[in-house]
Tab-separated table of C-alpha atoms and ligand atoms in Angstrom:
chain	number	residue	atom	x	y	z
T	1	UNK	CA	0.004	-0.050	-0.096
T	2	UNK	CA	1.062	3.606	-0.481
T	3	UNK	CA	2.312	4.910	2.873
T	4	UNK	CA	0.155	7.976	2.655
T	5	UNK	CA	-3.074	5.722	2.297
T	6	UNK	CA	-2.121	3.616	5.319
T	7	UNK	CA	-1.431	6.960	7.543
T	8	UNK	CA	-4.683	8.416	6.302
T	9	UNK	CA	-6.552	5.470	7.417
T	10	UNK	CA	-5.224	5.074	10.749
T	11	UNK	CA	-7.515	7.663	12.874
T	12	UNK	CA	-10.568	5.843	11.660
T	13	UNK	CA	-9.515	2.570	13.265
T	14	UNK	CA	-9.775	4.431	16.769
T	15	UNK	CA	-10.416	7.880	17.438
T	16	UNK	CA	-13.015	8.547	14.761
T	17	UNK	CA	-14.797	4.927	14.681
T	18	UNK	CA	-18.206	6.292	14.648
T	19	UNK	CA	-20.870	5.071	12.071
T	20	UNK	CA	-21.036	7.956	9.543
T	21	UNK	CA	-24.956	7.474	9.428
T	22	UNK	CA	-25.172	8.440	13.026
T	23	UNK	CA	-26.095	11.764	14.048
T	24	UNK	CA	-23.523	12.681	17.014
T	25	UNK	CA	-20.362	14.696	16.723
T	26	UNK	CA	-18.291	11.566	15.969
T	27	UNK	CA	-20.533	10.501	13.418
T	28	UNK	CA	-20.520	13.661	11.722
T	29	UNK	CA	-16.662	13.709	11.703
T	30	UNK	CA	-16.710	10.434	9.989
T	31	UNK	CA	-19.360	11.570	7.418
T	32	UNK	CA	-17.354	14.593	6.783
T	33	UNK	CA	-14.168	12.189	5.975
T	34	UNK	CA	-16.398	10.361	3.562
T	35	UNK	CA	-17.918	13.375	1.889
T	36	UNK	CA	-14.182	14.992	1.440
T	37	UNK	CA	-13.098	11.354	0.093
T	38	UNK	CA	-16.053	11.411	-2.461
T	39	UNK	CA	-15.062	14.924	-3.751
T	40	UNK	CA	-11.457	13.700	-4.146
T	41	UNK	CA	-12.359	10.579	-5.844
T	42	UNK	CA	-14.989	12.326	-8.084
T	43	UNK	CA	-12.221	14.955	-9.067
T	44	UNK	CA	-9.722	12.228	-10.320
T	45	UNK	CA	-12.275	10.325	-11.937
T	46	UNK	CA	-13.843	13.443	-13.899
T	47	UNK	CA	-17.305	12.826	-12.540
T	48	UNK	CA	-19.656	14.750	-10.233
T	49	UNK	CA	-19.527	13.724	-6.461
T	50	UNK	CA	-22.927	12.277	-6.685
T	51	UNK	CA	-21.772	9.975	-9.319
T	52	UNK	CA	-19.615	8.272	-7.064
T	53	UNK	CA	-20.993	5.082	-5.094
T	54	UNK	CA	-18.487	3.324	-2.685
T	55	UNK	CA	-18.620	-0.589	-2.967
T	56	UNK	CA	-16.875	-3.307	-1.399
T	57	UNK	CA	-14.619	-4.171	-4.372
T	58	UNK	CA	-14.286	-4.034	-7.972
T	59	UNK	CA	-16.247	-7.051	-8.496
T	60	UNK	CA	-19.147	-5.589	-6.683
T	61	UNK	CA	-19.063	-2.646	-9.006
T	62	UNK	CA	-19.092	-4.827	-12.047
T	63	UNK	CA	-21.733	-7.025	-10.666
T	64	UNK	CA	-23.936	-4.211	-9.711
T	65	UNK	CA	-24.234	-2.658	-13.251
T	66	UNK	CA	-24.694	-6.056	-14.849
T	67	UNK	CA	-27.409	-7.162	-12.486
T	68	UNK	CA	-29.215	-3.850	-12.104
T	69	UNK	CA	-29.856	-2.932	-15.816
T	70	UNK	CA	-32.605	-5.163	-17.736
T	71	UNK	CA	-32.220	-6.096	-21.390
T	72	UNK	CA	-29.339	-8.172	-23.005
T	73	UNK	CA	-25.751	-7.876	-21.828
T	74	UNK	CA	-22.770	-7.807	-24.311
T	75	UNK	CA	-19.082	-7.827	-23.363
T	76	UNK	CA	-15.697	-8.865	-24.686
T	77	UNK	CA	-14.167	-12.269	-24.361
T	78	UNK	CA	-11.091	-10.961	-22.630
T	79	UNK	CA	-13.042	-9.478	-19.706
T	80	UNK	CA	-12.261	-10.327	-16.172
T	81	UNK	CA	-14.262	-12.965	-14.618
T	82	UNK	CA	-16.130	-10.316	-12.650
T	83	UNK	CA	-17.868	-9.320	-15.998
T	84	UNK	CA	-17.619	-12.434	-17.951
T	85	UNK	CA	-19.323	-14.831	-15.441
T	86	UNK	CA	-22.416	-12.837	-14.773
T	87	UNK	CA	-22.630	-12.317	-18.536
T	88	UNK	CA	-22.062	-15.929	-19.554
T	89	UNK	CA	-24.534	-17.067	-17.033
T	90	UNK	CA	-27.443	-15.076	-18.425
T	91	UNK	CA	-29.553	-16.550	-21.356
T	92	UNK	CA	-29.210	-13.100	-23.115
T	93	UNK	CA	-25.557	-12.747	-22.470
T	94	UNK	CA	-23.395	-12.107	-25.691
T	95	UNK	CA	-19.687	-12.414	-25.497
T	96	UNK	CA	-17.791	-10.959	-28.299
T	97	UNK	CA	-14.139	-12.175	-29.529
T	98	UNK	CA	-11.139	-10.071	-29.555
T	99	UNK	CA	-8.118	-9.597	-32.107
T	100	UNK	CA	-4.623	-10.876	-31.599
T	101	UNK	CA	-4.062	-8.099	-28.854
T	102	UNK	CA	-7.050	-8.786	-26.786
T	103	UNK	CA	-8.756	-5.914	-28.112
T	104	UNK	CA	-12.736	-6.307	-28.574
T	105	UNK	CA	-13.645	-6.939	-32.341
T	106	UNK	CA	-15.276	-3.629	-33.201
T	107	UNK	CA	-17.285	-5.010	-36.185
T	108	UNK	CA	-18.810	-7.814	-34.019
T	109	UNK	CA	-19.528	-5.387	-31.356
T	110	UNK	CA	-21.353	-3.309	-33.810
T	111	UNK	CA	-23.530	-6.456	-35.075
T	112	UNK	CA	-24.239	-7.320	-31.490
T	113	UNK	CA	-25.424	-3.840	-30.680
T	114	UNK	CA	-27.697	-3.909	-33.585
T	115	UNK	CA	-29.714	-6.714	-32.158
T	116	UNK	CA	-32.889	-5.019	-30.527
T	117	UNK	CA	-33.032	-5.065	-26.584
T	118	UNK	CA	-29.225	-4.478	-25.601
T	119	UNK	CA	-29.548	-3.167	-22.154
T	120	UNK	CA	-25.763	-2.968	-21.143
T	121	UNK	CA	-22.408	-3.149	-22.929
T	122	UNK	CA	-19.337	-3.672	-20.633
T	123	UNK	CA	-15.900	-3.456	-22.350
T	124	UNK	CA	-12.842	-3.254	-19.938
T	125	UNK	CA	-10.395	-0.192	-20.098
T	126	UNK	CA	-7.225	-1.847	-19.521
T	127	UNK	CA	-6.807	-5.708	-19.604
T	128	UNK	CA	-5.619	-7.041	-16.326
T	129	UNK	CA	-3.665	-10.184	-17.611
T	130	UNK	CA	-1.967	-8.857	-20.765
T	131	UNK	CA	-2.395	-4.923	-20.256
T	132	UNK	CA	-4.045	-4.175	-23.590
T	133	UNK	CA	-5.558	-0.562	-23.436
T	134	UNK	CA	-9.041	-0.504	-25.019
T	135	UNK	CA	-9.820	2.274	-27.788
T	136	UNK	CA	-12.880	3.210	-25.576
T	137	UNK	CA	-13.732	6.236	-27.867
T	138	UNK	CA	-14.081	3.728	-30.756
T	139	UNK	CA	-16.328	1.432	-28.443
T	140	UNK	CA	-18.379	4.400	-27.351
T	141	UNK	CA	-18.957	5.516	-30.922
T	142	UNK	CA	-20.491	2.214	-32.025
T	143	UNK	CA	-22.481	1.815	-28.818
T	144	UNK	CA	-24.051	5.193	-29.150
T	145	UNK	CA	-24.661	4.825	-32.956
T	146	UNK	CA	-25.930	1.270	-32.646
T	147	UNK	CA	-27.705	0.996	-29.206
T	148	UNK	CA	-28.297	4.527	-27.984
T	149	UNK	CA	-30.621	3.246	-25.109
T	150	UNK	CA	-27.624	0.914	-23.756
T	151	UNK	CA	-25.807	1.597	-20.561
T	152	UNK	CA	-22.056	1.555	-21.471
T	153	UNK	CA	-19.848	0.629	-18.784
T	154	UNK	CA	-16.219	0.042	-18.427
T	155	UNK	CA	-14.377	-2.130	-15.790
T	156	UNK	CA	-11.509	0.390	-15.266
T	157	UNK	CA	-10.114	-1.487	-12.360
T	158	UNK	CA	-6.686	-1.665	-13.875
T	159	UNK	CA	-6.669	1.925	-15.420
T	160	UNK	CA	-5.812	4.541	-12.584
T	161	UNK	CA	-2.221	3.996	-12.556
T	162	UNK	CA	-1.874	4.432	-16.454
T	163	UNK	CA	-4.784	6.392	-17.881
T	164	UNK	CA	-6.300	9.885	-17.012
T	165	UNK	CA	-9.725	8.872	-16.179
T	166	UNK	CA	-11.142	12.518	-16.925
T	167	UNK	CA	-10.772	11.622	-20.453
T	168	UNK	CA	-12.735	8.394	-20.200
T	169	UNK	CA	-15.535	9.457	-18.026
T	170	UNK	CA	-17.363	11.468	-20.675
T	171	UNK	CA	-17.401	8.434	-23.184
T	172	UNK	CA	-19.101	6.068	-20.756
T	173	UNK	CA	-22.148	5.781	-18.312
T	174	UNK	CA	-20.430	3.540	-15.691
T	175	UNK	CA	-17.042	2.734	-14.571
T	176	UNK	CA	-15.670	0.168	-11.841
T	177	UNK	CA	-12.576	0.611	-9.614
T	178	UNK	CA	-10.890	-1.228	-6.827
T	179	UNK	CA	-8.459	0.554	-4.429
T	180	UNK	CA	-6.002	-2.373	-3.954
T	181	UNK	CA	-5.035	-1.655	-7.831
T	182	UNK	CA	-3.589	1.670	-7.066
T	183	UNK	CA	-1.884	1.295	-3.633
T	184	UNK	CA	-5.090	1.634	-1.348
T	185	UNK	CA	-6.548	-0.896	0.913
T	186	UNK	CA	-8.361	-4.381	-0.325
T	187	UNK	CA	-11.998	-4.569	0.347
T	188	UNK	CA	-13.042	-1.216	-1.027
T	189	UNK	CA	-14.160	-0.118	-4.599
T	190	UNK	CA	-16.107	2.634	-6.510
T	191	UNK	CA	-18.811	2.514	-8.848
T	192	UNK	CA	-19.504	5.614	-10.974
T	193	UNK	CA	-22.797	6.156	-12.564
T	194	UNK	CA	-23.584	9.137	-14.899
T	195	UNK	CA	-26.562	11.483	-13.949
T	196	UNK	CA	-29.852	9.933	-14.945
T	197	UNK	CA	-28.376	6.364	-15.512
T	198	UNK	CA	-30.688	4.061	-13.627
T	199	UNK	CA	-29.118	0.927	-12.144
T	200	UNK	CA	-30.931	-1.132	-9.583
T	201	UNK	CA	-29.110	-1.659	-6.338
T	202	UNK	CA	-27.307	-5.243	-5.891
T	203	UNK	CA	-27.492	-4.666	-1.941
T	204	UNK	CA	-30.585	-3.167	-0.187
T	205	UNK	CA	-31.191	-2.360	3.436
T	206	UNK	CA	-30.173	0.855	5.208
T	207	UNK	CA	-30.192	3.005	2.189
T	208	UNK	CA	-26.800	4.404	2.089
T	209	UNK	CA	-25.313	6.017	-0.786
T	210	UNK	CA	-28.425	7.448	-1.636
T	211	UNK	CA	-30.133	4.127	-1.882
T	212	UNK	CA	-27.909	2.784	-4.323
T	213	UNK	CA	-25.637	0.618	-2.107
T	214	UNK	CA	-26.622	-0.141	1.462
T	215	UNK	CA	-24.447	-1.216	4.050
T	216	UNK	CA	-22.504	0.691	6.813
T	217	UNK	CA	-19.615	2.640	5.057
T	218	UNK	CA	-15.939	1.299	5.381
T	219	UNK	CA	-14.785	4.748	6.560
T	220	UNK	CA	-11.082	3.923	6.840
T	221	UNK	CA	-11.110	2.029	3.485
T	222	UNK	CA	-12.868	4.824	1.806
T	223	UNK	CA	-10.367	7.359	3.189
T	224	UNK	CA	-7.516	4.936	2.052
T	225	UNK	CA	-8.800	4.729	-1.458
T	226	UNK	CA	-9.174	8.405	-1.981
T	227	UNK	CA	-5.828	9.151	-0.661
T	228	UNK	CA	-4.158	6.550	-2.962
T	229	UNK	CA	-6.171	7.748	-5.878
T	230	UNK	CA	-5.035	11.501	-5.405
T	231	UNK	CA	-1.555	9.989	-5.037
T	232	UNK	CA	-1.716	8.027	-8.162
T	233	UNK	CA	-3.169	10.811	-10.222
T	234	UNK	CA	-0.426	13.005	-8.946
T	235	UNK	CA	2.540	10.747	-9.934
T	236	UNK	CA	1.074	9.079	-13.088
T	237	UNK	CA	2.806	10.846	-15.567
T	238	UNK	CA	6.213	10.508	-13.883
T	239	UNK	CA	5.792	6.967	-13.191
T	240	UNK	CA	4.659	6.025	-16.784
T	241	UNK	CA	7.874	7.296	-17.873
T	242	UNK	CA	10.074	5.546	-15.150
T	243	UNK	CA	8.005	2.321	-15.345
T	244	UNK	CA	8.010	2.232	-19.205
T	245	UNK	CA	11.856	2.167	-19.347
T	246	UNK	CA	11.884	-0.369	-16.345
T	247	UNK	CA	9.581	-2.715	-18.150
T	248	UNK	CA	11.454	-2.495	-21.337
T	249	UNK	CA	14.723	-3.126	-19.566
T	250	UNK	CA	12.954	-6.214	-18.074
T	251	UNK	CA	11.637	-7.706	-21.235
T	252	UNK	CA	14.589	-6.752	-23.366
T	253	UNK	CA	16.997	-8.685	-20.712
T	254	UNK	CA	14.693	-11.848	-20.925
T	255	UNK	CA	14.005	-11.849	-24.661
T	256	UNK	CA	17.790	-11.017	-25.395
T	257	UNK	CA	19.055	-13.840	-23.305
T	258	UNK	CA	16.850	-17.005	-24.103
T	259	UNK	CA	15.161	-17.960	-27.454
T	260	UNK	CA	11.664	-18.683	-28.081
T	261	UNK	CA	10.102	-15.665	-25.838
T	262	UNK	CA	7.102	-13.866	-27.478
T	263	UNK	CA	5.900	-10.559	-25.986
T	264	UNK	CA	2.393	-11.335	-25.969
T	265	UNK	CA	1.052	-7.434	-26.671
T	266	UNK	CA	3.146	-4.896	-28.696
T	267	UNK	CA	4.469	-2.348	-26.197
T	268	UNK	CA	2.713	0.560	-27.808
T	269	UNK	CA	-0.959	-1.176	-27.312
T	270	UNK	CA	-0.596	-1.713	-23.480
T	271	UNK	CA	0.385	-0.150	-20.247
T	272	UNK	CA	3.721	0.465	-18.799
T	273	UNK	CA	3.158	-1.926	-15.850
T	274	UNK	CA	2.595	-5.039	-18.020
T	275	UNK	CA	5.493	-7.385	-19.009
T	276	UNK	CA	3.668	-10.296	-20.324
T	277	UNK	CA	5.564	-13.065	-22.164
T	278	UNK	CA	4.855	-16.572	-23.476
T	279	UNK	CA	7.736	-18.746	-23.314
T	280	UNK	CA	8.063	-21.755	-25.741
T	281	UNK	CA	8.463	-25.090	-24.343
T	282	UNK	CA	8.051	-24.037	-20.670
T	283	UNK	CA	4.995	-25.075	-18.373
T	284	UNK	CA	4.452	-22.102	-16.220
T	285	UNK	CA	3.598	-24.218	-13.080
T	286	UNK	CA	7.399	-25.169	-12.882
T	287	UNK	CA	8.517	-21.616	-13.703
T	288	UNK	CA	6.459	-20.123	-11.067
T	289	UNK	CA	7.791	-22.562	-8.634
T	290	UNK	CA	11.509	-21.737	-9.386
T	291	UNK	CA	10.574	-17.995	-9.547
T	292	UNK	CA	8.951	-18.102	-6.239
T	293	UNK	CA	11.791	-20.364	-4.553
T	294	UNK	CA	14.116	-17.106	-5.672
T	295	UNK	CA	11.676	-14.603	-4.380
T	296	UNK	CA	10.306	-13.482	-7.635
T	297	UNK	CA	6.697	-13.249	-7.380
T	298	UNK	CA	4.764	-13.740	-10.832
T	299	UNK	CA	1.772	-15.091	-12.008
T	300	UNK	CA	0.678	-17.112	-14.999
T	301	UNK	CA	-3.056	-16.533	-15.154
T	302	UNK	CA	-3.729	-20.137	-15.757
T	303	UNK	CA	-6.645	-21.923	-13.936
T	304	UNK	CA	-6.098	-25.354	-12.711
T	305	UNK	CA	-9.210	-26.980	-13.669
T	306	UNK	CA	-9.876	-30.896	-12.736
T	307	UNK	CA	-5.858	-31.137	-12.434
T	308	UNK	CA	-4.974	-29.996	-15.991
T	309	UNK	CA	-3.496	-26.750	-16.394
T	310	UNK	CA	-5.796	-24.761	-18.742
T	311	UNK	CA	-4.642	-21.648	-20.508
T	312	UNK	CA	-6.153	-18.348	-19.708
T	313	UNK	CA	-9.473	-17.283	-21.359
T	314	UNK	CA	-7.711	-14.121	-22.392
T	315	UNK	CA	-4.899	-15.805	-24.396
T	316	UNK	CA	-7.463	-18.302	-25.945
T	317	UNK	CA	-9.664	-15.239	-27.037
T	318	UNK	CA	-6.369	-13.851	-28.646
T	319	UNK	CA	-5.939	-16.939	-30.549
T	320	UNK	CA	-2.518	-17.930	-29.001
T	321	UNK	CA	-1.558	-21.387	-29.526
T	322	UNK	CA	-2.345	-23.452	-26.621
T	323	UNK	CA	1.412	-24.915	-25.997
T	324	UNK	CA	2.593	-21.217	-25.966
T	325	UNK	CA	-0.109	-20.086	-23.904
T	326	UNK	CA	0.910	-22.753	-21.150
T	327	UNK	CA	4.359	-20.978	-20.896
T	328	UNK	CA	2.596	-17.575	-20.135
T	329	UNK	CA	4.334	-15.461	-17.645
T	330	UNK	CA	2.950	-12.204	-16.298
T	331	UNK	CA	5.245	-10.001	-14.412
T	332	UNK	CA	3.902	-6.623	-13.330
T	333	UNK	CA	5.506	-3.212	-12.286
T	334	UNK	CA	3.954	-0.591	-9.913
T	335	UNK	CA	4.925	2.305	-7.781
T	336	UNK	CA	7.375	-0.055	-5.642
T	337	UNK	CA	9.283	-1.442	-8.226
T	338	UNK	CA	12.985	-0.327	-8.448
T	339	UNK	CA	15.861	-0.801	-10.883
T	340	UNK	CA	17.227	-3.598	-8.734
T	341	UNK	CA	13.869	-5.338	-8.632
T	342	UNK	CA	14.006	-5.447	-12.549
T	343	UNK	CA	17.527	-6.756	-12.862
T	344	UNK	CA	17.027	-9.400	-10.273
T	345	UNK	CA	13.612	-10.525	-11.728
T	346	UNK	CA	15.482	-10.817	-15.322
T	347	UNK	CA	18.431	-12.827	-14.082
T	348	UNK	CA	15.996	-15.257	-12.005
T	349	UNK	CA	13.523	-15.514	-15.171
T	350	UNK	CA	16.481	-16.371	-17.549
T	351	UNK	CA	18.258	-18.856	-15.021
T	352	UNK	CA	14.819	-20.602	-14.562
T	353	UNK	CA	14.148	-20.942	-18.210
T	354	UNK	CA	17.369	-22.312	-18.663
T	355	UNK	CA	17.278	-24.823	-16.011
T	356	UNK	CA	13.903	-26.127	-17.192
T	357	UNK	CA	15.044	-26.300	-20.566
T	358	UNK	CA	18.059	-28.248	-19.703
T	359	UNK	CA	16.103	-30.564	-17.639
T	360	UNK	CA	13.728	-31.190	-20.446
T	361	UNK	CA	16.539	-31.889	-23.066
R	1	PLP	N1	-11.818	-6.300	-12.858
R	1	PLP	C1	-10.553	-6.300	-13.026
R	1	PLP	C2	-10.005	-5.802	-14.547
R	1	PLP	C3	-9.415	-6.829	-12.194
R	1	PLP	O1	-8.311	-6.877	-12.537
R	1	PLP	C4	-9.981	-7.296	-10.964
R	1	PLP	C5	-9.017	-7.700	-9.914
R	1	PLP	O2	-7.979	-8.236	-10.219
R	1	PLP	C6	-11.570	-7.128	-10.703
R	1	PLP	C7	-12.135	-6.749	-11.804
R	1	PLP	C8	-11.936	-7.382	-9.416
R	1	PLP	O3	-11.534	-6.617	-8.479
R	1	PLP	P1	-11.855	-6.845	-6.762
R	1	PLP	O4	-10.697	-7.868	-6.542
R	1	PLP	O5	-11.609	-5.645	-6.172
R	1	PLP	O6	-13.108	-7.471	-6.762
């Protein structure tokens, strides 16, 4: 977590512990903290404070929009499961394929939007697995032209470190965020809804968040989220430059040292924090084990179903060969990443790939 976010949260675990829905002075203090957090979040996200709804996570924000709008739901095959699963479970759910970079197929999106009765279209801003940035202006132009009554939602959970949300907000009706993706605490998120966009609440009860999301506010979490978001917004431009250079150094060091490594998405199509590669002839389970032993924490984004390693749904949507996809390696960089981290990670990855290949030959 960002240190500023931790520090901002601390007073709300003891001194100002009151429930912000109460009426006494401590409750009013907590309420004020939430109001200030809402103003800060709205400013960074480019929406009005009244558009900000605090949730328990990104998944809840995604699920709320998908469950709360009637009519058919459309999304891309590369969405996070928080969007994909609710849409796949619906009889009227439509999942659109992607191109080789994981970007939604715009012609097929237009076809799907022409079908009468589309209620909601959900297309992620940045892919969590391979880092692809969606051309949301192109998506919005199609949705507004072909399905003008549909709610356009973007899962922007992976966006705040890399994209200025103020340029995205005017294109869409709803956006989802999660604090732990930008140095805030886990267990708190945001859903934004543009004025006049009607979405039935997923959680009903005490009527908090203007009846749009009931449940006692997570005051410390909300304050931590807002602090982390403001810091992220402030640092974004310099961090982009720093982390692009580090990411390039990391990927170049690996691809320059071992053969058969494919960068999954071209660098100019994805965010700086993503270093996703597919390594030919390697099973990522074995690779991750060796990396973990050497204190390099990575992910493969494969799901282990019934004992068999399955390549990720994102790589499958991109049409990546199954054998290559089983060697997927996902390294991510963020505000804590240093030059030394990158050099160490490259050295360990290269060493591990050589060991595994020597063992196999
Ligand atoms: N959407 C995307 C793109 C994500 O990367 C994630 C988390 O990894 C989520 C949604 C879910 O967010 P949360 O973990 O806050 O529920």
